[in-house]
């Protein structure tokens, strides 16, 4: 098995931490990410209590029971994991990581384990084991690529998710994520980036002005329109950082004339719950649903964001009414559909650079959105190349599982997490890398910078915006508007 | 000796086989109960059956996976599995045994096929053992029982092979035969209590995992109450 072992220098850089020793000492936790100050006493007992509470009110018992009976340690998963491939450290093997939690379960929650523990008197959960889990569960990017390679079908991403959930209940969770979630659920502005409504409206107006100048067509961001077909929730950070993607989306809707709206009651698609807590998932997902109902929208439309799309798609039915829940659509699905119906025209002479498509894990791993964006891209990008492996088997950008939002682990993400991705991008020789996910975009841009790659990372709708051709009738309107303006 | 062998082949065989079947049935039953409970608790009842079937199917015929990663290792472990299943069931002496013990019979494998399959199985088991011992990552991950299982599985294959193909004289033959039968029976008994249980559980994994991602709703309050966290900030 080949492993790309890092050079000593790279390893040092990747594993470096900016944490002060006294903080590590005070928090009794030697991990790369920052955590808030929390109770450090009696961690093992509290961990087990949280574990027990979660088991009682969830379905995890079924999975754990299923897998403690048969994990075989065959090591196939190792070849799939980009973290292990980069570090070559056995501790980064997916099966090893999942094994940590399975062992705790076996020892403390099964009859055999409890008996054995009684008799031998050892094996009780220790601070060291919790420390190891706190470290390794956040090294994983929860990309779930290893789940495809496990012959026994163990979904390591699920186990990582559960491990992080339990840890978060005893306060071990990256500060960056909790702070954002707090702003979203309890803050005055109800979103992770703390953007107030007036600022949002200003931004939208500003973008509308820009688009009019560039395209000569009135492209709008409808706000609070009751009864729209789609209520739109992007990753809220897009309003600050991904203007082009948003403009592309607005342009598509202008071209098709379908109704959509942004709700000022709640406009954030981000759901960090997916990365560390089912309780948070539920709270956030309900907000999305409430806002859609308030506006009498018929569909929930999620922007270019992998985890937001997957959480909405997967958990709106879970938490908001099962089969009667409001349908969830991702913007790529929408754009693909209208393009197929012939309602979206794209100019094939605009994008001439070499373009490659990066599959966000949360779209592709379950074969949800794989071919749709490719079909569209191939139709108007003359020079489209494919990276290998792609689609369902893609390699994660290296910033999945929420790690991209943890700024202090950037060296880790760009040297270890994104190592394989960087090699893959380099090999493809692309000049434009399309990554239709807010997380991937941020991580890939940092990767490009830190690894000195030669490409530009853009969103899918950035390119659509460039190449879109508007109907003449919209232009007529434009002239009318110009006249109006002159008056 | 002869009486002992008859006992091992007769009543003991039936007993250990029954333990295996009942043990595996128990595991299946527990699994299905667990799944049923989980299913009842979720509101979202729509299962991604297409994905589940195609993923499970991929592992029944793991061609696609083998050509992707770790070719030699994967190929040999498949050979190993095929041997483990086919030889005990279709070698002609075994077919007779099954007929006597459970009363049903089926066609046996041609002798030469069984011969080569056994050799392949033994060779692949040795390869797996060696790679567990030599590849650094595998050694780090393996537990004592992983090596023991490979060794234990080798015993009936090696002894059986010798009995069927080498003229060792009647005395040694009986001893080898006894070891052969007893080791196989030990395996039967251990299967439901070890990782080999994957022979019946693995096909359910895709369903279990798909179901596990369907969390039961409204657990926030319950968990907060249990953990004394009600009303606490996020
Ligand atoms: S989910 Fe991804 S990063 Fe985590 S162990 Fe599996 S392959 Fe590695």
XYZ file of C-alpha atoms in Angstrom, chain A residues 1 49-50 53-60 62-63 66-67 69-76 79-80 84 88 90 93 95-96 144-145 148-155 157-158 161 165 168-170 178 181-182 185-186 274 278-283 286 310 314-315 317-319 321-323 365-367 392-393, chain B residues 26-27 30-31 34-39 41-45 50-51 54-55 58-59 64-66 68-70 73-74 132 135-138 140-143 145-146 193-198 201-202 204-209 211-224 226-227 229 231-234:
150
model
C 0.000 0.000 0.000
C -23.362 9.955 31.153
C -23.690 11.900 27.952
C -28.320 9.867 27.500
C -27.727 9.979 23.778
C -28.110 6.231 23.422
C -31.383 6.372 25.272
C -32.905 8.996 23.018
C -31.525 8.018 19.647
C -31.036 5.148 17.240
C -27.294 4.836 17.661
C -28.649 -0.243 16.813
C -25.559 0.666 14.778
C -24.439 -4.198 14.846
C -20.812 -3.269 14.420
C -20.349 -7.849 16.740
C -18.303 -7.948 13.594
C -15.605 -5.346 12.968
C -12.828 -7.296 11.321
C -9.946 -4.799 11.106
C -9.214 -5.644 7.496
C -7.661 -2.242 6.746
C -9.251 -1.637 3.389
C -6.422 3.168 1.338
C -9.477 5.395 1.031
C -4.066 8.432 6.547
C 0.820 7.239 7.299
C -1.938 4.080 12.053
C -6.896 4.711 9.965
C -11.233 1.676 11.488
C -8.881 2.531 14.317
C -17.288 9.252 4.359
C -15.091 8.028 1.564
C -17.448 2.992 0.531
C -14.363 0.879 1.023
C -15.514 -1.006 4.094
C -16.537 -4.517 3.026
C -18.651 -4.783 6.152
C -20.380 -1.513 5.390
C -19.357 0.434 8.490
C -20.084 4.116 8.016
C -18.556 9.120 9.179
C -21.522 8.221 11.332
C -20.433 12.164 14.073
C -21.746 14.648 19.536
C -19.678 18.277 22.546
C -22.010 17.418 25.408
C -19.074 17.605 27.791
C -20.094 26.865 18.832
C -24.036 28.423 16.181
C -24.733 30.554 19.225
C -29.678 30.369 17.389
C -29.504 32.938 20.138
C -24.159 18.166 11.192
C -28.004 16.216 16.515
C -29.693 18.624 18.875
C -28.316 21.562 16.941
C -29.284 20.013 13.615
C -32.851 19.827 14.798
C -32.992 23.402 16.066
C -36.757 23.859 12.260
C -27.361 17.590 2.806
C -31.836 14.642 4.915
C -33.224 16.239 8.047
C -38.147 15.159 6.511
C -36.680 13.810 9.743
C -37.640 16.734 11.914
C -43.074 16.119 9.052
C -41.732 13.025 7.295
C -43.209 12.509 3.869
C -21.096 10.522 -1.697
C -24.677 9.350 -1.739
C -24.939 9.837 -5.510
C -19.178 9.207 -5.632
C -15.522 8.328 -5.080
C -30.165 -14.852 17.619
C -27.852 -12.180 16.226
C -31.478 -8.876 17.676
C -30.420 -6.881 14.670
C -33.044 -3.050 16.702
C -33.869 -1.955 13.194
C -37.577 -2.257 13.796
C -37.336 -0.109 16.932
C -35.287 2.491 15.116
C -37.699 2.537 12.215
C -39.011 6.023 16.175
C -38.276 7.974 13.021
C -40.739 10.188 11.218
C -38.930 9.983 7.938
C -39.790 6.508 6.706
C -31.874 1.838 -4.581
C -28.637 2.998 -3.039
C -26.598 -1.278 -5.221
C -24.049 -0.802 -2.422
C -21.234 -4.237 -4.950
C -19.891 -6.169 -1.993
C -15.537 -2.901 -8.901
C -13.895 -2.415 -5.533
C -11.026 -4.769 -6.170
C -9.761 0.199 -7.329
C -7.480 -0.278 -4.317
C -5.135 -2.836 -2.784
C -4.748 -8.154 -0.864
C -8.355 -7.792 -1.968
C -1.092 -8.824 9.133
C 2.559 -4.460 7.093
C 3.101 -1.822 9.732
C -0.395 -0.390 9.642
C -2.020 -3.806 9.738
C -0.943 -1.679 14.520
C -4.592 -2.407 13.988
C -4.684 -6.157 14.559
C -5.628 -7.743 17.839
C -7.669 -12.727 18.026
C -7.221 -11.622 14.431
C -19.625 -14.907 19.252
C -16.869 -13.458 17.141
C -16.199 -11.219 14.205
C -17.036 -14.107 11.866
C -20.639 -13.240 12.655
C -20.257 -10.895 9.727
C -24.713 -9.531 9.624
C -22.731 -7.820 6.888
C -27.634 -5.856 6.616
C -25.037 -3.137 7.153
C -26.199 -0.821 4.415
C -29.739 -0.866 5.764
C -28.527 -0.374 9.321
C -26.410 2.622 8.361
C -31.539 3.827 9.034
C -29.085 5.162 11.569
C -28.905 8.472 9.731
C -32.624 8.887 10.269
C -32.556 10.404 13.702
C -35.661 10.278 15.849
C -37.190 13.758 16.170
C -37.699 15.848 19.283
C -34.897 14.371 21.310
C -33.461 17.760 22.196
C -35.662 18.183 25.240
C -35.214 14.632 26.449
C -31.461 14.735 26.241
C -31.282 18.140 27.909
C -31.478 13.786 31.216
C -28.231 15.741 31.264
C -29.018 21.093 30.661
C -32.460 26.086 29.017
C -28.686 26.226 28.940
C -27.197 28.329 26.131
C -25.774 26.469 23.144
